[in-house]
mmCIF file of C-alpha atoms in Angstrom:
data_model
loop_
_atom_site.group_PDB
_atom_site.id
_atom_site.type_symbol
_atom_site.label_atom_id
_atom_site.label_comp_id
_atom_site.label_asym_id
_atom_site.label_seq_id
_atom_site.Cartn_x
_atom_site.Cartn_y
_atom_site.Cartn_z
ATOM 1 C CA MET A 1 0.000 0.000 0.000
ATOM 2 C CA LYS A 2 1.339 3.450 -0.926
ATOM 3 C CA VAL A 3 2.154 6.002 1.755
ATOM 4 C CA HIS A 4 -0.592 8.321 0.471
ATOM 5 C CA GLU A 5 -3.185 5.542 0.693
ATOM 6 C CA VAL A 6 -2.133 4.713 4.241
ATOM 7 C CA GLY A 7 -2.491 8.374 5.174
ATOM 8 C CA VAL A 8 -5.981 8.567 3.692
ATOM 9 C CA ARG A 9 -7.111 5.414 5.485
ATOM 10 C CA ILE A 10 -5.718 6.550 8.825
ATOM 11 C CA GLY A 11 -7.455 9.885 8.292
ATOM 12 C CA GLU A 12 -10.748 8.095 7.696
ATOM 13 C CA TRP A 13 -10.157 6.064 10.835
ATOM 14 C CA LEU A 14 -9.489 9.152 12.934
ATOM 15 C CA ILE A 15 -12.686 10.753 11.615
ATOM 16 C CA SER A 16 -14.564 7.644 12.739
ATOM 17 C CA LEU A 17 -13.383 8.348 16.291
ATOM 18 C CA ALA A 18 -15.429 11.527 16.497
ATOM 19 C CA PRO A 19 -17.810 11.838 19.482
ATOM 20 C CA GLU A 20 -20.615 10.055 17.608
ATOM 21 C CA ALA A 21 -18.402 6.967 17.030
ATOM 22 C CA ARG A 22 -19.468 4.071 19.221
ATOM 23 C CA PRO A 23 -19.282 0.295 19.625
ATOM 24 C CA HIS A 24 -22.000 -1.608 17.775
ATOM 25 C CA VAL A 25 -21.672 -5.119 19.212
ATOM 26 C CA ALA A 26 -20.887 -6.394 22.702
ATOM 27 C CA ILE A 27 -20.158 -9.887 23.906
ATOM 28 C CA LEU A 28 -21.512 -10.157 27.425
ATOM 29 C CA GLU A 29 -19.919 -12.876 29.528
ATOM 30 C CA LEU A 30 -22.390 -13.630 32.317
ATOM 31 C CA THR A 31 -20.322 -16.404 33.853
ATOM 32 C CA THR A 32 -17.143 -18.420 33.566
ATOM 33 C CA ARG A 33 -18.885 -21.487 35.018
ATOM 34 C CA CYS A 34 -20.312 -24.317 32.933
ATOM 35 C CA ASN A 35 -22.478 -27.380 33.533
ATOM 36 C CA LEU A 36 -20.266 -29.508 31.248
ATOM 37 C CA SER A 37 -16.581 -30.461 31.337
ATOM 38 C CA CYS A 38 -15.670 -30.772 27.673
ATOM 39 C CA VAL A 39 -12.237 -32.246 27.029
ATOM 40 C CA HIS A 40 -11.295 -29.588 24.455
ATOM 41 C CA CYS A 41 -12.563 -26.483 26.278
ATOM 42 C CA PHE A 42 -10.509 -23.308 26.727
ATOM 43 C CA ARG A 43 -11.709 -23.208 30.338
ATOM 44 C CA ASN A 44 -9.457 -26.173 31.145
ATOM 45 C CA VAL A 45 -6.399 -23.901 30.939
ATOM 46 C CA MET A 46 -7.764 -20.471 31.884
ATOM 47 C CA ARG A 47 -6.170 -18.946 34.978
ATOM 48 C CA ASP A 48 -9.084 -16.735 36.041
ATOM 49 C CA PRO A 49 -11.805 -17.744 38.560
ATOM 50 C CA ARG A 50 -15.085 -19.512 37.775
ATOM 51 C CA GLU A 51 -17.689 -16.964 38.848
ATOM 52 C CA ASP A 52 -20.995 -15.372 37.858
ATOM 53 C CA MET A 53 -21.516 -11.714 37.042
ATOM 54 C CA PRO A 54 -23.395 -10.189 40.002
ATOM 55 C CA ILE A 55 -26.857 -9.018 38.975
ATOM 56 C CA GLU A 56 -26.017 -5.484 40.171
ATOM 57 C CA VAL A 57 -23.045 -5.429 37.795
ATOM 58 C CA ALA A 58 -25.223 -6.819 34.990
ATOM 59 C CA ARG A 59 -27.660 -3.922 35.419
ATOM 60 C CA VAL A 60 -24.820 -1.392 35.256
ATOM 61 C CA VAL A 61 -23.359 -3.082 32.174
ATOM 62 C CA VAL A 62 -26.706 -3.111 30.353
ATOM 63 C CA ARG A 63 -27.172 0.580 31.092
ATOM 64 C CA GLU A 64 -23.680 1.407 29.804
ATOM 65 C CA LEU A 65 -24.142 -0.649 26.651
ATOM 66 C CA ARG A 66 -27.396 1.152 25.907
ATOM 67 C CA GLU A 67 -26.009 4.638 26.552
ATOM 68 C CA ALA A 68 -22.908 3.913 24.438
ATOM 69 C CA GLY A 69 -25.105 3.001 21.463
ATOM 70 C CA VAL A 70 -24.515 -0.775 21.305
ATOM 71 C CA ARG A 71 -27.148 -2.458 19.120
ATOM 72 C CA ARG A 72 -26.334 -6.170 19.388
ATOM 73 C CA VAL A 73 -25.523 -8.142 22.559
ATOM 74 C CA VAL A 74 -24.146 -11.674 22.311
ATOM 75 C CA LEU A 75 -24.381 -13.809 25.440
ATOM 76 C CA THR A 76 -21.380 -16.102 25.277
ATOM 77 C CA GLY A 77 -17.819 -16.240 26.544
ATOM 78 C CA TRP A 78 -15.840 -18.611 28.708
ATOM 79 C CA GLY A 79 -18.865 -20.165 30.384
ATOM 80 C CA GLU A 80 -22.402 -21.359 29.727
ATOM 81 C CA PRO A 81 -24.782 -18.347 29.952
ATOM 82 C CA LEU A 82 -27.783 -20.448 31.011
ATOM 83 C CA VAL A 83 -26.129 -21.523 34.301
ATOM 84 C CA HIS A 84 -26.312 -17.925 35.576
ATOM 85 C CA PRO A 85 -28.850 -17.876 38.449
ATOM 86 C CA GLU A 86 -30.537 -14.690 37.119
ATOM 87 C CA ILE A 87 -30.442 -15.581 33.426
ATOM 88 C CA ALA A 88 -34.219 -15.164 32.979
ATOM 89 C CA GLU A 89 -34.150 -11.638 34.433
ATOM 90 C CA ILE A 90 -31.113 -10.692 32.352
ATOM 91 C CA LEU A 91 -32.669 -11.955 29.102
ATOM 92 C CA GLU A 92 -35.840 -9.990 29.752
ATOM 93 C CA MET A 93 -33.850 -6.874 30.734
ATOM 94 C CA LEU A 94 -31.802 -7.023 27.514
ATOM 95 C CA LYS A 95 -34.840 -7.417 25.306
ATOM 96 C CA ARG A 96 -36.798 -4.722 27.168
ATOM 97 C CA THR A 97 -33.865 -2.338 26.656
ATOM 98 C CA GLY A 98 -34.135 -2.865 22.902
ATOM 99 C CA PHE A 99 -31.012 -4.835 22.025
ATOM 100 C CA GLU A 100 -30.765 -7.467 19.347
ATOM 101 C CA VAL A 101 -30.042 -10.466 21.584
ATOM 102 C CA VAL A 102 -27.996 -13.523 20.603
ATOM 103 C CA LEU A 103 -27.519 -16.539 22.881
ATOM 104 C CA ASN A 104 -24.612 -18.961 22.389
ATOM 105 C CA THR A 105 -25.174 -22.139 24.391
ATOM 106 C CA ASN A 106 -24.267 -25.805 24.686
ATOM 107 C CA GLY A 107 -28.012 -26.449 24.434
ATOM 108 C CA THR A 108 -28.419 -28.740 27.429
ATOM 109 C CA LEU A 109 -30.411 -26.239 29.515
ATOM 110 C CA LEU A 110 -32.532 -24.701 26.756
ATOM 111 C CA HIS A 111 -35.655 -26.625 27.751
ATOM 112 C CA GLU A 112 -35.583 -24.952 31.200
ATOM 113 C CA TYR A 113 -35.705 -21.457 29.674
ATOM 114 C CA LEU A 114 -37.690 -22.114 26.511
ATOM 115 C CA ARG A 115 -40.175 -19.261 27.054
ATOM 116 C CA GLU A 116 -37.506 -16.662 27.827
ATOM 117 C CA VAL A 117 -35.369 -17.763 24.892
ATOM 118 C CA ILE A 118 -38.263 -17.686 22.433
ATOM 119 C CA GLU A 119 -39.509 -14.291 23.615
ATOM 120 C CA CYS A 120 -36.194 -12.520 24.224
ATOM 121 C CA CYS A 121 -33.635 -13.879 21.756
ATOM 122 C CA ASP A 122 -33.286 -12.942 18.106
ATOM 123 C CA GLU A 123 -30.791 -15.753 17.515
ATOM 124 C CA VAL A 124 -29.797 -18.910 19.394
ATOM 125 C CA VAL A 125 -26.528 -20.637 18.461
ATOM 126 C CA VAL A 126 -26.061 -24.195 19.731
ATOM 127 C CA SER A 127 -22.635 -25.857 19.854
ATOM 128 C CA LEU A 128 -22.338 -29.329 18.338
ATOM 129 C CA GLU A 129 -19.160 -31.378 17.984
ATOM 130 C CA GLY A 130 -20.898 -33.813 15.667
ATOM 131 C CA ILE A 131 -24.287 -34.339 14.077
ATOM 132 C CA ARG A 132 -24.309 -37.891 15.384
ATOM 133 C CA ARG A 133 -24.457 -38.891 19.023
ATOM 134 C CA GLU A 134 -21.115 -40.710 19.239
ATOM 135 C CA GLN A 135 -19.028 -37.808 17.918
ATOM 136 C CA HIS A 136 -20.775 -35.145 19.991
ATOM 137 C CA GLU A 137 -20.655 -37.103 23.242
ATOM 138 C CA MET A 138 -17.016 -38.087 22.698
ATOM 139 C CA THR A 139 -16.223 -34.459 23.536
ATOM 140 C CA ARG A 140 -19.192 -33.239 25.554
ATOM 141 C CA GLY A 141 -20.045 -36.279 27.689
ATOM 142 C CA ALA A 142 -22.737 -38.933 27.783
ATOM 143 C CA GLY A 143 -26.415 -38.030 27.509
ATOM 144 C CA VAL A 144 -26.060 -34.496 26.158
ATOM 145 C CA PHE A 145 -26.783 -35.056 22.451
ATOM 146 C CA ASP A 146 -30.427 -36.017 22.934
ATOM 147 C CA LYS A 147 -30.999 -32.976 25.170
ATOM 148 C CA VAL A 148 -29.777 -30.673 22.399
ATOM 149 C CA ILE A 149 -31.880 -32.376 19.706
ATOM 150 C CA GLU A 150 -34.976 -32.243 21.925
ATOM 151 C CA ALA A 151 -34.386 -28.533 22.601
ATOM 152 C CA LEU A 152 -34.052 -27.813 18.868
ATOM 153 C CA ALA A 153 -37.349 -29.619 18.268
ATOM 154 C CA GLU A 154 -39.054 -27.603 21.021
ATOM 155 C CA ILE A 155 -37.845 -24.307 19.582
ATOM 156 C CA LEU A 156 -38.937 -25.275 16.057
ATOM 157 C CA SER A 157 -42.366 -26.365 17.302
ATOM 158 C CA GLU A 158 -42.862 -23.174 19.302
ATOM 159 C CA LYS A 159 -41.839 -20.992 16.340
ATOM 160 C CA GLU A 160 -44.386 -22.776 14.160
ATOM 161 C CA LYS A 161 -47.110 -22.266 16.775
ATOM 162 C CA ARG A 162 -46.320 -18.559 16.954
ATOM 163 C CA ARG A 163 -45.791 -18.306 13.182
ATOM 164 C CA SER A 164 -42.525 -16.567 13.925
ATOM 165 C CA ARG A 165 -39.124 -16.683 12.224
ATOM 166 C CA LYS A 166 -37.433 -15.769 15.474
ATOM 167 C CA PRO A 167 -35.278 -16.807 17.042
ATOM 168 C CA LEU A 168 -32.994 -17.758 14.172
ATOM 169 C CA VAL A 169 -31.325 -21.026 15.161
ATOM 170 C CA GLY A 170 -27.618 -21.390 14.446
ATOM 171 C CA MET A 171 -25.142 -24.211 14.899
ATOM 172 C CA GLN A 172 -21.490 -23.860 15.909
ATOM 173 C CA PHE A 173 -19.509 -26.833 14.554
ATOM 174 C CA VAL A 174 -15.824 -27.301 15.439
ATOM 175 C CA VAL A 175 -14.086 -29.304 12.712
ATOM 176 C CA THR A 176 -11.691 -32.077 13.804
ATOM 177 C CA LYS A 177 -10.351 -35.264 12.242
ATOM 178 C CA HIS A 178 -13.125 -37.132 14.080
ATOM 179 C CA ASN A 179 -16.039 -35.270 12.482
ATOM 180 C CA VAL A 180 -14.715 -33.840 9.197
ATOM 181 C CA ASP A 181 -16.518 -36.547 7.183
ATOM 182 C CA GLN A 182 -19.848 -35.282 8.554
ATOM 183 C CA LEU A 183 -19.545 -31.867 6.893
ATOM 184 C CA PRO A 184 -21.700 -32.697 3.808
ATOM 185 C CA ASP A 185 -24.446 -34.190 6.017
ATOM 186 C CA ILE A 186 -24.791 -30.891 7.891
ATOM 187 C CA ALA A 187 -27.033 -29.706 5.041
ATOM 188 C CA ASP A 188 -29.749 -32.299 5.730
ATOM 189 C CA PHE A 189 -29.254 -31.963 9.495
ATOM 190 C CA ALA A 190 -29.782 -28.206 9.332
ATOM 191 C CA VAL A 191 -32.952 -28.471 7.248
ATOM 192 C CA ARG A 192 -34.371 -31.231 9.474
ATOM 193 C CA HIS A 193 -33.839 -29.305 12.701
ATOM 194 C CA GLY A 194 -34.746 -25.794 11.557
ATOM 195 C CA ILE A 195 -31.184 -24.470 11.611
ATOM 196 C CA GLY A 196 -30.709 -21.316 9.564
ATOM 197 C CA ALA A 197 -27.006 -20.608 10.121
ATOM 198 C CA VAL A 198 -23.974 -22.871 10.380
ATOM 199 C CA TYR A 199 -20.694 -21.552 11.810
ATOM 200 C CA LEU A 200 -17.709 -23.776 11.019
ATOM 201 C CA SER A 201 -14.524 -23.326 13.020
ATOM 202 C CA ASN A 202 -11.260 -25.191 13.524
ATOM 203 C CA TYR A 203 -10.287 -26.876 16.756
ATOM 204 C CA ILE A 204 -7.662 -24.814 18.628
ATOM 205 C CA PRO A 205 -5.839 -27.249 20.971
ATOM 206 C CA VAL A 206 -5.048 -26.397 24.583
ATOM 207 C CA THR A 207 -2.653 -29.339 24.989
ATOM 208 C CA PRO A 208 0.148 -30.652 22.735
ATOM 209 C CA ASP A 209 -1.779 -33.915 22.209
ATOM 210 C CA GLY A 210 -4.677 -31.908 20.787
ATOM 211 C CA MET A 211 -2.655 -31.128 17.679
ATOM 212 C CA THR A 212 -3.349 -34.676 16.463
ATOM 213 C CA LEU A 213 -7.039 -33.752 16.088
ATOM 214 C CA THR A 214 -6.588 -30.611 14.001
ATOM 215 C CA CYS A 215 -7.149 -30.595 10.254
ATOM 216 C CA TYR A 216 -5.441 -27.278 9.491
ATOM 217 C CA ALA A 217 -2.094 -28.602 10.777
ATOM 218 C CA CYS A 218 -2.258 -31.676 8.535
ATOM 219 C CA GLU A 219 -2.006 -31.030 4.797
ATOM 220 C CA LYS A 220 -3.808 -34.271 3.939
ATOM 221 C CA CYS A 221 -6.701 -33.586 6.332
ATOM 222 C CA ALA A 222 -6.946 -29.943 5.250
ATOM 223 C CA GLU A 223 -7.299 -30.985 1.610
ATOM 224 C CA HIS A 224 -9.851 -33.620 2.614
ATOM 225 C CA ALA A 225 -11.809 -31.004 4.589
ATOM 226 C CA ARG A 226 -11.881 -28.634 1.607
ATOM 227 C CA GLY A 227 -13.390 -31.417 -0.471
ATOM 228 C CA LYS A 228 -16.060 -32.082 2.167
ATOM 229 C CA LEU A 229 -16.843 -28.356 2.330
ATOM 230 C CA SER A 230 -17.307 -28.362 -1.429
ATOM 231 C CA GLU A 231 -19.794 -31.230 -1.062
ATOM 232 C CA LEU A 232 -21.624 -29.282 1.644
ATOM 233 C CA SER A 233 -21.844 -26.223 -0.601
ATOM 234 C CA LYS A 234 -23.318 -28.309 -3.428
ATOM 235 C CA ARG A 235 -25.951 -29.826 -1.122
ATOM 236 C CA LEU A 236 -26.895 -26.371 0.142
ATOM 237 C CA PHE A 237 -27.124 -24.879 -3.339
ATOM 238 C CA ASP A 238 -30.908 -25.227 -3.429
ATOM 239 C CA VAL A 239 -31.384 -24.518 0.291
ATOM 240 C CA TRP A 240 -31.706 -20.747 0.237
ATOM 241 C CA ASN A 241 -32.432 -20.309 3.961
ATOM 242 C CA VAL A 242 -29.261 -21.852 5.431
ATOM 243 C CA MET A 243 -26.233 -19.572 5.769
ATOM 244 C CA VAL A 244 -22.729 -21.027 6.231
ATOM 245 C CA VAL A 245 -19.790 -19.126 7.738
ATOM 246 C CA LYS A 246 -16.541 -21.029 7.135
ATOM 247 C CA SER A 247 -13.086 -20.820 8.658
ATOM 248 C CA SER A 248 -9.953 -21.325 6.594
ATOM 249 C CA PHE A 249 -7.729 -24.401 6.733
ATOM 250 C CA THR A 250 -4.694 -22.248 6.004
ATOM 251 C CA PRO A 251 -3.775 -19.173 8.109
ATOM 252 C CA ARG A 252 -4.733 -16.090 6.118
ATOM 253 C CA VAL A 253 -1.981 -13.581 5.441
ATOM 254 C CA ASP A 254 -4.515 -10.746 5.230
ATOM 255 C CA PHE A 255 -4.891 -10.125 8.965
ATOM 256 C CA THR A 256 -8.519 -9.203 9.733
ATOM 257 C CA CYS A 257 -9.865 -8.739 13.258
ATOM 258 C CA PRO A 258 -13.615 -9.546 13.419
ATOM 259 C CA PHE A 259 -14.021 -7.429 16.557
ATOM 260 C CA VAL A 260 -12.520 -4.355 14.909
ATOM 261 C CA GLU A 261 -14.433 -4.842 11.657
ATOM 262 C CA LYS A 262 -17.728 -5.048 13.561
ATOM 263 C CA SER A 263 -16.886 -2.381 16.169
ATOM 264 C CA ALA A 264 -17.260 -4.969 18.882
ATOM 265 C CA LEU A 265 -15.976 -5.377 22.425
ATOM 266 C CA TYR A 266 -16.043 -7.965 25.192
ATOM 267 C CA VAL A 267 -17.396 -7.424 28.727
ATOM 268 C CA ARG A 268 -16.130 -9.964 31.250
ATOM 269 C CA PHE A 269 -18.072 -11.458 34.161
ATOM 270 C CA ASP A 270 -16.429 -8.931 36.498
ATOM 271 C CA GLY A 271 -17.299 -5.866 34.399
ATOM 272 C CA LEU A 272 -13.839 -5.444 32.853
ATOM 273 C CA VAL A 273 -13.755 -4.514 29.157
ATOM 274 C CA SER A 274 -11.508 -6.562 26.878
ATOM 275 C CA PRO A 275 -10.900 -6.006 23.150
ATOM 276 C CA CYS A 276 -11.978 -9.552 22.196
ATOM 277 C CA MET A 277 -12.747 -13.065 23.362
ATOM 278 C CA ASN A 278 -9.217 -14.294 22.728
ATOM 279 C CA TYR A 279 -7.734 -11.720 25.116
ATOM 280 C CA ALA A 280 -10.492 -11.738 27.729
ATOM 281 C CA HIS A 281 -8.680 -14.200 30.006
ATOM 282 C CA SER A 282 -5.212 -15.573 30.646
ATOM 283 C CA TRP A 283 -4.727 -18.982 29.034
ATOM 284 C CA ARG A 284 -2.614 -20.897 26.515
ATOM 285 C CA PHE A 285 -3.147 -22.679 23.213
ATOM 286 C CA TYR A 286 -1.144 -24.531 20.572
ATOM 287 C CA ILE A 287 -0.918 -23.773 16.867
ATOM 288 C CA PHE A 288 1.487 -25.793 14.713
ATOM 289 C CA SER A 289 2.798 -27.427 17.927
ATOM 290 C CA ILE A 290 3.970 -24.091 19.373
ATOM 291 C CA GLU A 291 2.654 -23.196 22.825
ATOM 292 C CA ARG A 292 1.414 -19.618 22.885
ATOM 293 C CA THR A 293 0.608 -17.957 26.205
ATOM 294 C CA ILE A 294 -2.056 -15.275 26.412
ATOM 295 C CA GLU A 295 -2.143 -12.694 29.181
ATOM 296 C CA ALA A 296 -5.535 -11.046 29.635
ATOM 297 C CA VAL A 297 -5.863 -7.564 28.113
ATOM 298 C CA THR A 298 -8.394 -5.149 29.593
ATOM 299 C CA PHE A 299 -8.901 -1.410 29.170
ATOM 300 C CA GLY A 300 -11.332 -0.436 31.903
ATOM 301 C CA ASP A 301 -13.970 -1.379 34.463
ATOM 302 C CA LEU A 302 -17.630 -0.629 33.734
ATOM 303 C CA THR A 303 -18.418 -0.479 37.439
ATOM 304 C CA ARG A 304 -16.053 2.521 37.700
ATOM 305 C CA GLU A 305 -15.914 4.120 34.224
ATOM 306 C CA ARG A 306 -18.257 4.983 31.374
ATOM 307 C CA LEU A 307 -18.092 2.675 28.377
ATOM 308 C CA SER A 308 -17.776 5.662 26.040
ATOM 309 C CA THR A 309 -14.649 6.726 27.960
ATOM 310 C CA ILE A 310 -13.103 3.257 27.845
ATOM 311 C CA TRP A 311 -13.846 2.902 24.119
ATOM 312 C CA ARG A 312 -11.875 6.084 23.347
ATOM 313 C CA LYS A 313 -8.837 5.454 25.559
ATOM 314 C CA GLU A 314 -5.644 6.080 23.617
ATOM 315 C CA GLU A 315 -4.190 2.606 24.175
ATOM 316 C CA TYR A 316 -7.469 0.939 23.147
ATOM 317 C CA VAL A 317 -7.795 3.094 20.030
ATOM 318 C CA ARG A 318 -4.175 2.368 19.092
ATOM 319 C CA MET A 319 -4.738 -1.391 19.342
ATOM 320 C CA ARG A 320 -7.866 -1.223 17.174
ATOM 321 C CA MET A 321 -6.128 1.005 14.640
ATOM 322 C CA ASN A 322 -3.164 -1.387 14.392
ATOM 323 C CA ALA A 323 -5.550 -4.249 13.725
ATOM 324 C CA LYS A 324 -7.589 -2.230 11.239
ATOM 325 C CA PHE A 325 -4.564 -1.316 9.138
ATOM 326 C CA ARG A 326 -2.728 -4.642 9.628
ATOM 327 C CA GLN A 327 0.149 -3.196 11.583
ATOM 328 C CA PHE A 328 0.717 -6.530 13.342
ATOM 329 C CA PRO A 329 3.060 -9.183 11.899
ATOM 330 C CA SER A 330 1.426 -12.289 10.392
ATOM 331 C CA CYS A 331 3.108 -14.721 12.772
ATOM 332 C CA LEU A 332 1.279 -17.866 11.649
ATOM 333 C CA ASN A 333 2.679 -17.473 8.116
ATOM 334 C CA CYS A 334 6.176 -16.418 9.171
ATOM 335 C CA GLU A 335 9.008 -18.792 8.310
ATOM 336 C CA LEU A 336 10.747 -17.798 11.558
ATOM 337 C CA GLN A 337 7.915 -18.733 13.926
ATOM 338 C CA ASP A 338 9.641 -21.962 15.013
ATOM 339 C CA VAL A 339 12.588 -19.982 16.412
ATOM 340 C CA CYS A 340 10.970 -16.624 17.274
ATOM 341 C CA SER A 341 10.406 -15.856 20.952
ATOM 342 C CA TYR A 342 7.877 -13.100 20.175
ATOM 343 C CA THR A 343 5.332 -15.634 18.943
ATOM 344 C CA LEU A 344 5.277 -17.397 22.324
ATOM 345 C CA THR A 345 3.177 -14.708 24.038
ATOM 346 C CA ASN A 346 0.895 -11.798 23.204
ATOM 347 C CA GLU A 347 3.041 -9.347 25.170
ATOM 348 C CA ALA A 348 4.990 -7.836 22.238
ATOM 349 C CA ASP A 349 5.978 -8.434 18.618
ATOM 350 C CA CYS A 350 8.835 -7.695 16.206
ATOM 351 C CA LEU A 351 7.172 -4.445 15.074
ATOM 352 C CA GLY A 352 7.152 -2.986 18.580
ATOM 353 C CA ASN A 353 3.456 -3.508 19.348
ATOM 354 C CA SER A 354 2.480 -4.280 22.914
ATOM 355 C CA PRO A 355 0.243 -6.201 23.226
ATOM 356 C CA THR A 356 0.261 -7.947 19.861
ATOM 357 C CA CYS A 357 -2.355 -9.836 17.872
ATOM 358 C CA GLY A 358 0.199 -11.347 15.492
ATOM 359 C CA HIS A 359 -0.652 -14.985 16.209
ATOM 360 C CA CYS A 360 -4.398 -14.640 16.832
ATOM 361 C CA PRO A 361 -6.186 -17.682 15.289
ATOM 362 C CA PHE A 362 -9.388 -15.655 14.876
ATOM 363 C CA ALA A 363 -7.693 -12.860 12.924
ATOM 364 C CA HIS A 364 -5.934 -15.419 10.722
ATOM 365 C CA GLY A 365 -9.258 -17.089 9.909
ATOM 366 C CA LEU A 366 -8.611 -20.408 11.638
ATOM 367 C CA ALA A 367 -11.393 -19.876 14.184
ATOM 368 C CA THR A 368 -14.775 -18.139 13.996
ATOM 369 C CA CYS A 369 -15.577 -15.323 16.420
ATOM 370 C CA PRO A 370 -19.022 -15.668 18.067
ATOM 371 C CA LEU A 371 -20.260 -12.250 16.907
#
């Protein structure tokens, strides 16, 4: 990109930071607890506590999101939203405030909150590790697959009774070597269960052994997965009402942060504001057999500061601007990553950024952000 073009784009970015600029989307993490103990979960290596957001904090957060101009609130994060003891009140509060409300869930507790979900949510995204019982329960545990299928049937039946298209039902599917052959059959599964959106993501291991399950790290499996995705696309050709969002099986060089592109932020269970889900908590993951340690990045506390103030903090703006204009190195494509110490943490990179997003699997297209 020419120097003049960079100057113009930075100028446009600075104009967007005028007083009327605001976040559009917020991920709201109500809890870091979960009713399942999935073998692949990020929570297994997170270093932060397992707690619920106090209802008093939730009320403050909802007020700040509304006053800052947020339009869409996604209930997800490092825990299962439906285990929060005041989830019914929070759902009703969000909908009453006027937000577009999205719920990401493992689906096992949906039947307990069917009325609230139907009446308050615009979209419900259910996580499935396989469209057959054996694959799903291999990761999630025995007895959970039938609960999810029954909940999907209840939602579909209730929507038909109300003659309503809402909530849109989505499916989050994490591709591994165990379930990659099921990709084409997702088309029939989606139609049968009233699923209107499919979000495909790669498995990001939290242990070295987990690398054996990934397709993106195996050239043979990656090529096989691309073929299965092609079959899925052909089967969906005549199914106009099913949307598919796909991850890449090769790290993209064109660094793109979904949170920056959608003007999104992440609110933790304790009210702290993080730039994204990947940096919301301290944890570790493995990509191409390299352990990468993440230290949590936060820019403010909504119980002490206004969201509009936090959103415009210099260090937060600088991080978003660096991501917007790709001022981070593309570590997952770098031929030096096997010997580079910078790629081991998110603390700094070879271009002088601190923190850095250079090895973010979401920005490189390997994983799908729940936005």
